[in-house]
Coordinates of C-alpha atoms in Angstrom, one line a residue:
M1 CA 22.1 29.9 93.1
L2 CA 23.9 30.0 89.8
R3 CA 21.7 30.4 86.6
S4 CA 22.8 29.9 82.9
N5 CA 22.9 33.2 80.9
K6 CA 24.1 32.5 77.4
Q7 CA 21.5 33.4 75.1
I8 CA 23.1 31.9 71.9
A9 CA 21.2 29.1 70.1
S10 CA 23.0 25.6 69.3
T11 CA 26.1 26.2 71.7
S12 CA 27.9 24.8 74.5
F13 CA 29.4 26.8 77.4
Y14 CA 31.0 26.0 80.9
L15 CA 32.1 27.2 84.1
S16 CA 35.0 25.7 86.2
T17 CA 37.1 26.3 89.1
P18 CA 40.2 24.6 90.7
S19 CA 39.5 21.5 92.8
T20 CA 42.0 18.6 93.4
F21 CA 39.7 16.3 95.1
I22 CA 39.5 13.1 93.3
N23 CA 40.1 10.2 95.7
D24 CA 38.4 9.1 98.9
C25 CA 36.0 11.9 98.5
Q26 CA 32.4 12.9 98.0
W27 CA 30.5 15.2 95.4
E28 CA 27.0 16.5 96.2
F29 CA 25.1 19.3 94.4
Y30 CA 21.6 20.6 93.4
V31 CA 20.6 21.0 89.7
N32 CA 17.2 22.4 88.4
L33 CA 16.7 22.0 84.8
Q34 CA 13.5 23.6 83.6
F35 CA 13.0 21.6 80.3
N36 CA 12.8 18.2 79.2
T37 CA 16.4 16.8 78.3
S38 CA 17.4 15.6 74.9
S39 CA 20.5 14.9 72.7
T40 CA 20.8 18.6 72.1
N41 CA 19.9 19.7 75.7
Y42 CA 21.8 18.4 78.6
V43 CA 24.4 19.1 81.3
D44 CA 27.8 17.5 82.1
I45 CA 28.9 18.0 85.7
Y46 CA 32.7 17.5 85.8
L47 CA 33.6 16.2 89.0
T48 CA 37.3 16.2 88.2
S49 CA 39.2 17.3 85.0
D50 CA 42.8 17.9 84.3
N51 CA 42.0 21.0 82.2
A52 CA 40.1 24.2 83.2
N53 CA 38.6 24.4 79.6
L54 CA 35.8 21.9 79.5
L55 CA 35.5 22.6 75.8
S56 CA 38.9 21.4 75.1
G57 CA 39.1 18.5 72.6
S58 CA 41.2 16.3 74.8
F59 CA 41.3 15.9 78.5
N60 CA 41.1 13.4 81.3
G61 CA 38.4 13.3 84.0
Y62 CA 35.0 12.0 85.4
F63 CA 31.5 13.5 84.9
V64 CA 27.9 13.1 85.6
R65 CA 25.9 13.6 82.4
I66 CA 22.2 14.7 83.2
G67 CA 19.9 14.1 80.1
N68 CA 21.1 13.4 76.6
T69 CA 19.0 10.8 74.4
Q70 CA 18.1 8.5 77.1
D71 CA 17.0 11.1 79.5
E72 CA 19.1 9.6 82.0
I73 CA 21.7 10.4 84.9
S74 CA 25.0 8.6 84.2
L75 CA 28.4 8.5 85.2
Y76 CA 31.3 8.8 82.5
R77 CA 35.1 8.6 82.5
R78 CA 36.9 10.7 79.9
N79 CA 40.2 9.7 78.5
G80 CA 41.6 12.3 75.9
G81 CA 38.7 12.7 73.5
T82 CA 37.0 9.6 74.4
S83 CA 34.1 9.5 76.8
T84 CA 33.0 6.0 78.1
K85 CA 30.0 5.5 80.3
I86 CA 30.7 3.5 83.5
I87 CA 27.5 3.7 85.2
D88 CA 24.3 3.6 83.2
G89 CA 21.4 5.2 84.8
I90 CA 17.8 4.5 84.3
D91 CA 16.3 5.9 81.2
G92 CA 13.6 8.4 81.3
V93 CA 14.2 10.2 84.5
T94 CA 14.7 13.7 83.0
N95 CA 12.2 13.6 80.6
F96 CA 10.1 16.1 82.4
S97 CA 9.5 19.8 81.9
N98 CA 11.1 20.7 85.3
N99 CA 13.7 18.3 86.7
V100 CA 14.5 19.3 90.3
I101 CA 17.5 17.1 91.2
K102 CA 20.2 16.3 94.1
I103 CA 23.1 14.4 92.9
K104 CA 25.7 12.5 95.2
V105 CA 28.9 10.8 93.9
I106 CA 31.1 8.9 96.2
R107 CA 34.6 7.4 95.3
T108 CA 36.3 5.6 98.2
A109 CA 40.0 5.2 98.7
T110 CA 39.9 1.7 97.1
N111 CA 38.3 3.4 93.9
D112 CA 34.6 2.2 94.6
W113 CA 32.2 4.7 93.1
T114 CA 28.6 5.1 93.6
L115 CA 26.1 7.3 91.8
E116 CA 22.9 8.5 93.7
R117 CA 20.0 11.0 92.7
D118 CA 17.0 12.3 94.5
M119 CA 14.4 13.6 92.0
T120 CA 12.9 15.5 94.9
G121 CA 15.9 17.7 95.0
T122 CA 16.1 17.7 98.9
G123 CA 18.7 14.9 99.4
N124 CA 16.3 13.0 101.7
N125 CA 15.4 10.3 99.1
Y126 CA 18.5 9.2 97.4
F127 CA 18.2 6.5 94.7
L128 CA 21.2 4.2 94.0
E129 CA 21.8 4.5 90.0
G130 CA 24.7 2.2 90.2
T131 CA 28.3 1.3 91.4
I132 CA 31.7 0.6 89.8
N133 CA 35.2 0.0 90.5
D134 CA 37.4 2.4 88.5
A135 CA 40.9 3.6 88.9
N136 CA 41.7 4.5 85.5
I137 CA 42.5 8.2 86.5
L138 CA 43.9 9.3 89.8
T139 CA 44.6 12.9 89.3
G140 CA 42.7 16.0 88.4
N141 CA 42.7 19.8 89.1
H142 CA 39.4 21.3 88.2
F143 CA 35.6 20.8 88.9
G144 CA 33.0 22.4 86.6
F145 CA 29.8 21.9 84.5
L146 CA 29.2 22.1 80.7
I147 CA 25.9 23.1 79.2
V148 CA 24.7 22.1 75.8
Q149 CA 21.7 23.9 74.7
S150 CA 19.9 24.5 71.3
T151 CA 17.0 26.9 70.8
A152 CA 15.9 30.0 72.7
S153 CA 13.3 28.0 74.6
F154 CA 16.2 26.6 76.7
F155 CA 17.9 29.9 77.6
Q156 CA 18.3 30.6 81.2
K157 CA 16.7 27.4 82.4
H158 CA 19.7 25.8 83.8
F159 CA 20.0 26.4 87.8
F160 CA 22.7 25.0 90.4
D161 CA 23.3 25.3 94.0
D162 CA 24.4 23.6 97.3
F163 CA 27.8 22.2 96.0
Y164 CA 29.8 20.1 98.3
I165 CA 33.1 18.7 97.3
G166 CA 35.3 17.3 100.1
P167 CA 36.0 14.4 102.4
I168 CA 33.3 11.5 102.4
I169 CA 30.3 12.3 105.0
Y170 CA 29.7 9.1 106.6
D171 CA 26.2 8.3 108.2
V172 CA 27.1 7.0 111.6
S173 CA 23.7 7.3 113.2
P174 CA 21.4 4.1 112.8
P175 CA 17.9 4.5 111.4
V176 CA 15.3 4.7 114.6
L177 CA 12.0 3.1 114.5
V178 CA 9.1 5.4 114.2
S179 CA 6.2 2.9 114.1
A180 CA 4.9 -0.6 113.3
T181 CA 1.3 -0.6 111.9
P182 CA -0.3 -4.0 111.5
L183 CA -1.7 -4.5 108.0
S184 CA -3.2 -7.7 108.3
A185 CA -2.6 -10.9 110.5
T186 CA 0.9 -11.6 108.8
Q187 CA 2.0 -8.0 107.6
L188 CA 3.6 -5.1 109.3
D189 CA 4.5 -1.6 108.0
V190 CA 7.7 -0.6 109.6
L191 CA 8.6 3.0 109.4
F192 CA 12.1 4.6 110.3
D193 CA 13.0 8.1 110.6
E194 CA 15.5 8.0 107.6
N195 CA 16.0 6.1 104.4
V196 CA 17.2 2.6 104.9
D197 CA 19.9 0.5 103.1
L198 CA 18.2 -1.8 100.4
T199 CA 20.1 -4.8 101.3
T200 CA 20.2 -4.6 105.2
S201 CA 16.4 -3.5 105.3
Q202 CA 15.3 -6.7 103.1
N203 CA 17.2 -9.1 105.5
P204 CA 14.3 -10.7 107.5
A205 CA 17.0 -11.7 110.2
N206 CA 17.2 -8.0 111.0
Y207 CA 13.7 -7.9 112.4
S208 CA 12.0 -9.8 115.3
V209 CA 8.4 -9.3 116.5
N210 CA 7.5 -9.9 120.3
N211 CA 4.9 -12.0 121.9
G212 CA 6.3 -15.2 120.4
I213 CA 6.0 -14.2 116.7
G214 CA 9.7 -14.0 116.0
N215 CA 11.3 -13.4 112.7
P216 CA 9.4 -12.7 109.5
V217 CA 9.6 -14.7 106.4
S218 CA 10.4 -11.8 104.2
A219 CA 11.0 -8.0 104.2
L220 CA 10.5 -5.6 101.4
R221 CA 11.5 -2.0 101.2
D222 CA 8.8 0.4 99.6
G223 CA 9.5 1.2 96.1
V224 CA 8.7 5.0 96.9
D225 CA 9.3 5.8 100.4
F226 CA 12.7 4.4 101.4
K227 CA 12.0 4.9 105.1
L228 CA 9.2 2.2 105.0

């Protein structure tokens, strides 16, 4: 596990490594920020950059920002010295004293982006922050992360691990039904062995109850347990 070690207040610092993955690929990584994020304490994960120096004033690439004023996880595109938010994450998700996060970003061959985060840090409960089609930048040669920190109370509190950068990992195994539990004469809890897709899981036509009952009137995925 990587841990930040720069003990200078009101500073920014980075780590980068060569990487040419930018199209038809997936990025996945673990982050633990042991503080409430803010406009002076956040992390930018550069999925791709055309400059190894992430403190350079002008370069092109895409990055995930964790924190900042809205305490959110969002996807940005950087053109020269201008950064543009292209997927706006939900506000307030990193406004906690200990943020354990798994993040997954996918860019398909047709430039469709998805940004997901799992606040358990396990990768088993991903939440979709958003999608976008963006083909503005097509080449890059570095991956890295940039840390912005303020006072000494934030020193050495950034942790990173479990990086994957490579071809898209497709889930080809369908969910398996674990149980169906009656809640009332008209309601069932249906539990699967893995998280289910929001759209397909909420389609009543995908379910049928035997003994002459048939399709349900409606289906709703649980707001916390995405297997239910």
